[in-house]
CSV table of C-alpha atoms (C1' of nucleotides) in Angstrom, one decimal:
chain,number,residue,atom,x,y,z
A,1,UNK,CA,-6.1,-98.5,9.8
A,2,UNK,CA,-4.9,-99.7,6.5
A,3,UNK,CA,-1.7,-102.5,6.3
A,4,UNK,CA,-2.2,-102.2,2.2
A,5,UNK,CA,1.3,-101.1,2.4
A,6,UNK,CA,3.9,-104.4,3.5
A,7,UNK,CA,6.6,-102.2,3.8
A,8,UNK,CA,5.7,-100.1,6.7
A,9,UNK,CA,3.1,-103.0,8.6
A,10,UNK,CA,6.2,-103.9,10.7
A,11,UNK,CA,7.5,-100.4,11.5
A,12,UNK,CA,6.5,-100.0,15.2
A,13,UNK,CA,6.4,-96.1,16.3
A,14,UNK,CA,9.2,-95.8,18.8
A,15,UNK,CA,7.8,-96.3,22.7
A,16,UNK,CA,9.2,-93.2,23.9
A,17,UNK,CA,7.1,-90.5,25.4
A,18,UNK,CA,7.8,-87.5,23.0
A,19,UNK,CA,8.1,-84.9,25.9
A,20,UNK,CA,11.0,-87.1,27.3
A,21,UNK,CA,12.2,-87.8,23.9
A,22,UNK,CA,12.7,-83.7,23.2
A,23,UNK,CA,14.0,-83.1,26.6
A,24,UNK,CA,16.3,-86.1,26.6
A,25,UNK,CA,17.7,-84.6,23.1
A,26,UNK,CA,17.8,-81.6,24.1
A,27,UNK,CA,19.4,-81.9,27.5
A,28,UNK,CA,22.1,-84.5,25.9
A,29,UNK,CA,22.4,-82.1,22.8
A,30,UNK,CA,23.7,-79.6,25.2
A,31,UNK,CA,25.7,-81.6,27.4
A,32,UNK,CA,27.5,-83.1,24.5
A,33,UNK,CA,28.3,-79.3,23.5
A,34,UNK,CA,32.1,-79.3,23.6
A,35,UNK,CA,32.3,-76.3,26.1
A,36,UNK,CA,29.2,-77.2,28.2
A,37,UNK,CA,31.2,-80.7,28.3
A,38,UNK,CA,34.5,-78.9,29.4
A,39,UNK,CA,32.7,-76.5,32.1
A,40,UNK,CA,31.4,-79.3,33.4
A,41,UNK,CA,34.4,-80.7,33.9
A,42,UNK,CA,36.3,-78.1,35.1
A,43,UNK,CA,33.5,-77.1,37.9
A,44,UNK,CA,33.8,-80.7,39.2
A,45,UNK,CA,37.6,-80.5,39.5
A,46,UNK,CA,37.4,-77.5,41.1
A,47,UNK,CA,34.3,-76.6,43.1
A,48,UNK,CA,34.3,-73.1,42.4
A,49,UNK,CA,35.7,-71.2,39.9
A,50,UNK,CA,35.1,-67.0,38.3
A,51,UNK,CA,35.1,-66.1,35.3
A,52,UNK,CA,38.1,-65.4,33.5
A,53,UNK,CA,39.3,-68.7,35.7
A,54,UNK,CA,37.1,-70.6,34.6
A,55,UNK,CA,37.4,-69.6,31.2
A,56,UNK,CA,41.4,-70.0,31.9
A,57,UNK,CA,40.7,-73.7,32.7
A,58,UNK,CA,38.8,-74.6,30.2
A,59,UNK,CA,41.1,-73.1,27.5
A,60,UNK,CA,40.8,-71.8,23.7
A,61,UNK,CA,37.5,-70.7,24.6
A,62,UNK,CA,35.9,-67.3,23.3
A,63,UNK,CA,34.7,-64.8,26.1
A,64,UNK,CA,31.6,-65.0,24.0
A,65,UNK,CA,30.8,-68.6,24.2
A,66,UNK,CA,32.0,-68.9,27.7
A,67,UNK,CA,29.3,-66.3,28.7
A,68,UNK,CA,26.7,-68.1,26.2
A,69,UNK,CA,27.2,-71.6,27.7
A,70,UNK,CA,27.1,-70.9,31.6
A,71,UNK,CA,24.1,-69.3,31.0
A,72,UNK,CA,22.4,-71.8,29.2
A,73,UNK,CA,23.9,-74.2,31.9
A,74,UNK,CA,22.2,-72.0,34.7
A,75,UNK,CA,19.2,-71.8,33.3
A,76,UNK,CA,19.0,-75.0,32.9
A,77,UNK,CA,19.6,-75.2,36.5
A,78,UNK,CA,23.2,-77.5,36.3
A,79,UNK,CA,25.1,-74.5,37.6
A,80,UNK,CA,24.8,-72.1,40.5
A,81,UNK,CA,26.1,-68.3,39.3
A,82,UNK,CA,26.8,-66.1,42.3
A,83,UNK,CA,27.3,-62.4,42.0
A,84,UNK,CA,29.3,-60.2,44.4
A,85,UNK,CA,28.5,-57.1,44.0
A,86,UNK,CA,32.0,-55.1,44.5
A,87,UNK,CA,34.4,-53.3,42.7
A,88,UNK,CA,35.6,-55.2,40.5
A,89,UNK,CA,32.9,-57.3,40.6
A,90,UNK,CA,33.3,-61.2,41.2
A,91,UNK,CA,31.4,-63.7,39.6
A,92,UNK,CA,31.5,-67.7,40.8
A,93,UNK,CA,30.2,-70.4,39.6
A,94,UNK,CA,29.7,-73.4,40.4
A,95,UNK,CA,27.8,-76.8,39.8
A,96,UNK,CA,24.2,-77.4,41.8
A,97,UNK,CA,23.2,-80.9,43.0
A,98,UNK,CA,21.7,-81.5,39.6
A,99,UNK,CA,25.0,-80.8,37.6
A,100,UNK,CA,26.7,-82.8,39.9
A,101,UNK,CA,24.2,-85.2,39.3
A,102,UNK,CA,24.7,-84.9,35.6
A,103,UNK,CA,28.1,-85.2,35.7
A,104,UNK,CA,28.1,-88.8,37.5
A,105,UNK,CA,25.4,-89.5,34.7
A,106,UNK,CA,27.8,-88.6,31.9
A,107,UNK,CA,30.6,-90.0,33.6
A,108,UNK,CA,29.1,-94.0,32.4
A,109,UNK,CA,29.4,-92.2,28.4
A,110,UNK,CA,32.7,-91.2,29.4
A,111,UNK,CA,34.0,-94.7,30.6
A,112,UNK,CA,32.5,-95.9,27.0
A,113,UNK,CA,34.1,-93.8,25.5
A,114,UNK,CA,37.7,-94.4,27.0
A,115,UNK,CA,37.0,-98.0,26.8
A,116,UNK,CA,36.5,-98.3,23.6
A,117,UNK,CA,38.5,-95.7,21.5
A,118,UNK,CA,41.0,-98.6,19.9
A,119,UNK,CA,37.6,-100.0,19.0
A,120,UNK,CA,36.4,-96.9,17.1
A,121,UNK,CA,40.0,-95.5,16.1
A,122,UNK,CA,40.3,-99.5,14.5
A,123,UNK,CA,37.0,-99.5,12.6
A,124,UNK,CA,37.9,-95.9,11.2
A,125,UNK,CA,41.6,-97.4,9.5
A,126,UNK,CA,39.1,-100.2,8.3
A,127,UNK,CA,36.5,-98.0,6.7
A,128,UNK,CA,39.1,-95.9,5.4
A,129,UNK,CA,40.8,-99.2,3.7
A,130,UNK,CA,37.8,-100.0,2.5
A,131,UNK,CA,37.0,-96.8,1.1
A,132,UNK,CA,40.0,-96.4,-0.3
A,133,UNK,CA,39.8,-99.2,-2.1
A,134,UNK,CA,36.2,-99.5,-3.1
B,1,UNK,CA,36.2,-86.5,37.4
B,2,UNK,CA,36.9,-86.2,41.1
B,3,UNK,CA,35.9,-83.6,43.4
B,4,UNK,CA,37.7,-80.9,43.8
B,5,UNK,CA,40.5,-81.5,46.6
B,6,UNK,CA,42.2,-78.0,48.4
B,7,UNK,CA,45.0,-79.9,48.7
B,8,UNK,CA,46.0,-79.8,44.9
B,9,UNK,CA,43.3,-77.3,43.8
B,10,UNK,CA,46.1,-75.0,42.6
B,11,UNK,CA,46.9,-77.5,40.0
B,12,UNK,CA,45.0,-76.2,37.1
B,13,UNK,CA,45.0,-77.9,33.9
B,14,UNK,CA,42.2,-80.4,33.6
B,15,UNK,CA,44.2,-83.8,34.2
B,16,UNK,CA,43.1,-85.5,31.2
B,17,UNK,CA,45.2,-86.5,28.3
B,18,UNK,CA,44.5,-84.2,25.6
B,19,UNK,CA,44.2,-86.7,22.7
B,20,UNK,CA,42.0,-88.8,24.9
B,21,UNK,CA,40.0,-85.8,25.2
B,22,UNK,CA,39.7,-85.0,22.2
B,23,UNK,CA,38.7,-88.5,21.0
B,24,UNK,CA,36.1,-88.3,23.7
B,25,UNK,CA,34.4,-85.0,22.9
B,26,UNK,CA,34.6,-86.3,18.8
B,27,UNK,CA,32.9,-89.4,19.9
B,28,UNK,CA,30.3,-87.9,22.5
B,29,UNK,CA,29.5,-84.7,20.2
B,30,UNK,CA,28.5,-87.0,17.6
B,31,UNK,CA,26.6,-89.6,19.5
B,32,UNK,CA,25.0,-86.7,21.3
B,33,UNK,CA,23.5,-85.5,18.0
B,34,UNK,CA,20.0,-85.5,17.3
B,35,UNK,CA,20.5,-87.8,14.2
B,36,UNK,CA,23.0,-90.0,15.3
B,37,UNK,CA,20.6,-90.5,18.7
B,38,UNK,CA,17.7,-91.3,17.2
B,39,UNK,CA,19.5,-93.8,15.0
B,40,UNK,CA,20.8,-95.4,17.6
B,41,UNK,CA,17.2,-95.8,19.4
B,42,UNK,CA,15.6,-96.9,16.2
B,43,UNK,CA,18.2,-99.7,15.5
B,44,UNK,CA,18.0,-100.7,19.0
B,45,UNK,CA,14.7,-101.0,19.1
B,46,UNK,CA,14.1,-103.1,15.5
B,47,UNK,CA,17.1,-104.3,15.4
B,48,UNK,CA,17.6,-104.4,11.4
B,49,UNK,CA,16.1,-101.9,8.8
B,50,UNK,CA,16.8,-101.1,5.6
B,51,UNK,CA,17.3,-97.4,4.4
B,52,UNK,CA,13.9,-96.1,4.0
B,53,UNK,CA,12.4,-98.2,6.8
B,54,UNK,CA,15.3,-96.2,9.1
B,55,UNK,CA,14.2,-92.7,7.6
B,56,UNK,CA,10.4,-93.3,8.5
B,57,UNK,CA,11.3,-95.0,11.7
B,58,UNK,CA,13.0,-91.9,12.9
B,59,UNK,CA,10.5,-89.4,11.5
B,60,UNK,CA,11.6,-86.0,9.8
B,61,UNK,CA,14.8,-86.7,8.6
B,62,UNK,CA,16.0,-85.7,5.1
B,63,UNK,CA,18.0,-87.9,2.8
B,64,UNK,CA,20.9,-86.3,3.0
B,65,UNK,CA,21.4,-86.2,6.7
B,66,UNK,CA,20.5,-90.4,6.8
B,67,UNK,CA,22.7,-90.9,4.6
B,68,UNK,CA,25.3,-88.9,6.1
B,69,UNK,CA,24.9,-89.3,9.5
B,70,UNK,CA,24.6,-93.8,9.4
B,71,UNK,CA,27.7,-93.1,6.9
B,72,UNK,CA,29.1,-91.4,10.1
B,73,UNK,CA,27.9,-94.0,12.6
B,74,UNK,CA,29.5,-96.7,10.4
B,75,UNK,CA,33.0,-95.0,10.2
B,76,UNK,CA,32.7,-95.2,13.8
B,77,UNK,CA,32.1,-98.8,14.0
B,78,UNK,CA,28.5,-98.3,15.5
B,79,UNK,CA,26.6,-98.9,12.9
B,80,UNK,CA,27.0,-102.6,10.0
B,81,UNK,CA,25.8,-101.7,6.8
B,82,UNK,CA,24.9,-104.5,4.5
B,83,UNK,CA,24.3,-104.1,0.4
B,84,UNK,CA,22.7,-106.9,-1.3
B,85,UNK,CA,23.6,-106.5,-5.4
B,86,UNK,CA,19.8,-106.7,-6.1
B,87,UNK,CA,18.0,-104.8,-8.4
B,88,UNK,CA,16.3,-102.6,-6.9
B,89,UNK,CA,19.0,-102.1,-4.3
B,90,UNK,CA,18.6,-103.7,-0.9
B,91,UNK,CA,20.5,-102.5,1.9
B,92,UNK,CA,20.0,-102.9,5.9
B,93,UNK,CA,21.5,-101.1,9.1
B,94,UNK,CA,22.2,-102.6,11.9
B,95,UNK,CA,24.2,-102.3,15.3
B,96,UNK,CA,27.4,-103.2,15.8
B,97,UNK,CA,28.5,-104.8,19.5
B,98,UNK,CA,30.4,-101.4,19.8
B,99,UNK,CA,27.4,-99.8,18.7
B,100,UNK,CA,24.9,-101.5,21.3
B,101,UNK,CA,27.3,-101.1,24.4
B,102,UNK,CA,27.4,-97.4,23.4
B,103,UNK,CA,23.4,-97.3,23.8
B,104,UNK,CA,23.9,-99.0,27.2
B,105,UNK,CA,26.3,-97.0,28.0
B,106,UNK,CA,24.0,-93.7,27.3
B,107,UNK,CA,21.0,-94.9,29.1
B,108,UNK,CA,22.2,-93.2,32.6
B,109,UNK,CA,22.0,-90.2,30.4
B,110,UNK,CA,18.8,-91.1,29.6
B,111,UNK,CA,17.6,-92.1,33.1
B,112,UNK,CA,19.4,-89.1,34.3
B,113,UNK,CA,16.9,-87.0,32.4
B,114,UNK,CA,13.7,-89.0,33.1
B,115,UNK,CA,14.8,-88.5,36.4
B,116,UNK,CA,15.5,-85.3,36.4
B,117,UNK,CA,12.9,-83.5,33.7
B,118,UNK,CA,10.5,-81.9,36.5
B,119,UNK,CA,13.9,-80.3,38.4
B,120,UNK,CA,15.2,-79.1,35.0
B,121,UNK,CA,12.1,-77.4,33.9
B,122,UNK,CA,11.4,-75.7,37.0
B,123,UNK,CA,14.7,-74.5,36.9
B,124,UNK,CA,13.7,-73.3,33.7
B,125,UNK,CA,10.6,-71.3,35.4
B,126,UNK,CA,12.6,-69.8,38.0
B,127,UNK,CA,15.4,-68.4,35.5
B,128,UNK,CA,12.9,-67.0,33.5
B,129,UNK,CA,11.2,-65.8,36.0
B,130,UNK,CA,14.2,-63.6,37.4
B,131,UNK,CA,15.3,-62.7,34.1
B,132,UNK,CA,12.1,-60.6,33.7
B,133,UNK,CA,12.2,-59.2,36.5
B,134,UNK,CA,15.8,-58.4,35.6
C,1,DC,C1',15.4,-98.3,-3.6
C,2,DT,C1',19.6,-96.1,-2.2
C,3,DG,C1',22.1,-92.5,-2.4
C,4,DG,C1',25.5,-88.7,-4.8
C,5,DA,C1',25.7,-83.7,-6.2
C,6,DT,C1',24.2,-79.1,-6.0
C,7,DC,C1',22.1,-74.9,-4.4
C,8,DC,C1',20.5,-72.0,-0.9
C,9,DT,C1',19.0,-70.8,3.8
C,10,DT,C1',19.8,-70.9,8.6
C,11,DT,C1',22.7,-71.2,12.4
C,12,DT,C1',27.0,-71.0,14.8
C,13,DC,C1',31.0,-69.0,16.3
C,14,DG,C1',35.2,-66.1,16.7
C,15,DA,C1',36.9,-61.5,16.6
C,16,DT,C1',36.4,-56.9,17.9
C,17,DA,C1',34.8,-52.9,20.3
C,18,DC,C1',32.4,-51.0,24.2
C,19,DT,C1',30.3,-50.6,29.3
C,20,DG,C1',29.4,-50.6,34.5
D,1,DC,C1',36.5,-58.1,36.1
D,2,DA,C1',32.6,-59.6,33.8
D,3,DG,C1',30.1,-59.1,30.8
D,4,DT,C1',26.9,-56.9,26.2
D,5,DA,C1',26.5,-55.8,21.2
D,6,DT,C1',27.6,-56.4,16.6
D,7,DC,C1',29.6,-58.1,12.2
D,8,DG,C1',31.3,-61.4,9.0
D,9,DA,C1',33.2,-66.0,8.0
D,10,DA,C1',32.2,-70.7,8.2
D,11,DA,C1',29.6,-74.8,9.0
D,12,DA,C1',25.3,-77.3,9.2
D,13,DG,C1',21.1,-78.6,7.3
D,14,DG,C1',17.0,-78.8,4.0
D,15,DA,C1',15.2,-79.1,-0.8
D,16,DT,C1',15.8,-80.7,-5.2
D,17,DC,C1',17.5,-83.1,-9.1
D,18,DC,C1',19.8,-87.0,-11.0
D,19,DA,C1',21.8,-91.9,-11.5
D,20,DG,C1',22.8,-96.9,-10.9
DNA sequence: CTGGATCCTTTTCGATACTG
DNA sequence: CAGTATCGAAAAGGATCCAG
């Protein structure tokens, strides 16, 4: 192992298992998805909720993504899809343990996030003054 | 986030302030992305680097995105950027207070997912597994 | 060394039309 | 009702070149 190069000797790799690293990204990449977010939400309000209700309650949302996300969300085993086979058929869904689990998670990023938004909205008028100026 | 109550389950709109919201889902769809989180864990964990030092710590980044994404985190108030007028140029990243409670903040995500990894990826199996078999 | 500017590829997403 | 399939616009992201 060479050190000829000062500049990286003191970078020390980052002590995170990899595996957990790309899961951790990738779970929080899709949590922090605006519509997974909202689904979420909705199906902790509400317990239970089809379709086109769901896709009511969440609001502005394309049938297309709606589909896309609660699929991605069940295979990832945060929600619990239910079919009924009649006629019409009738869809529910509705969060598993683990989404509820999730959700409780989320809910500490959420606090932060309410807690400190005069912080963030502040800094942004100060970075734009200071942009603005030079 | 409460659970879902019959009693006022006919109340549909999510009860959140939309503005709030929408600050919320701003500020978590950034923090949630893959840059912006492996920023955060770098700075965390050396507590000051300078430009290049950041890109290498984080591995695989290009230019462009560090530059825009710390320009991003600094807007926000997470990140304090520092330019010493030397020649060459000399500039270091650090966290901000707002930026280090954020990282607290996200670490029940991060638990969350340690926790969880071996529920999620079975999950995983078991979709797949049905999906094939249609 | 730190980044701005530009080009170009990939990905994302909404709108639309169609099906059991 | 609950989707699937497809198309085009738009955004994100990487590679490259250039400058203070």
């Amino acid at each position: 192992m060479s050190k000829a190069n000062p500049l990286v000797q003191n970078i020390v790799p980052l002590a995170v298992d990899p595996q957990i690293e790309a899961l951790v990204r990738d779970i929080i990449s899709k949590v922090a998805d605006k519509w997974t977010m909202l689904i979420l939400e909705a199906l902790e309000e509400h317990g239970t909720l089809r379709f086109t209700q769901l896709g009511r309650t969440v609001g502005g949302i394309s049938q297309k993504m709606l589909t896309q996300t609660v699929r991605q969300m069940e295979e990832d085993g945060l929600v619990q899809r239910t079919v009924h086979p009649v006629i019409p058929p009738h869809v529910d869904y509705t969060l598993t343990s683990l989404g509820q689990s999730l959700g409780e998670a989320f809910c500490g990023v959420w606090i932060w996030a309410e807690e400190h938004r005069d912080e963030i909205e502040e800094a942004r008028r100060v970075f734009a003054a200071a942009t603005r100026k030079g």
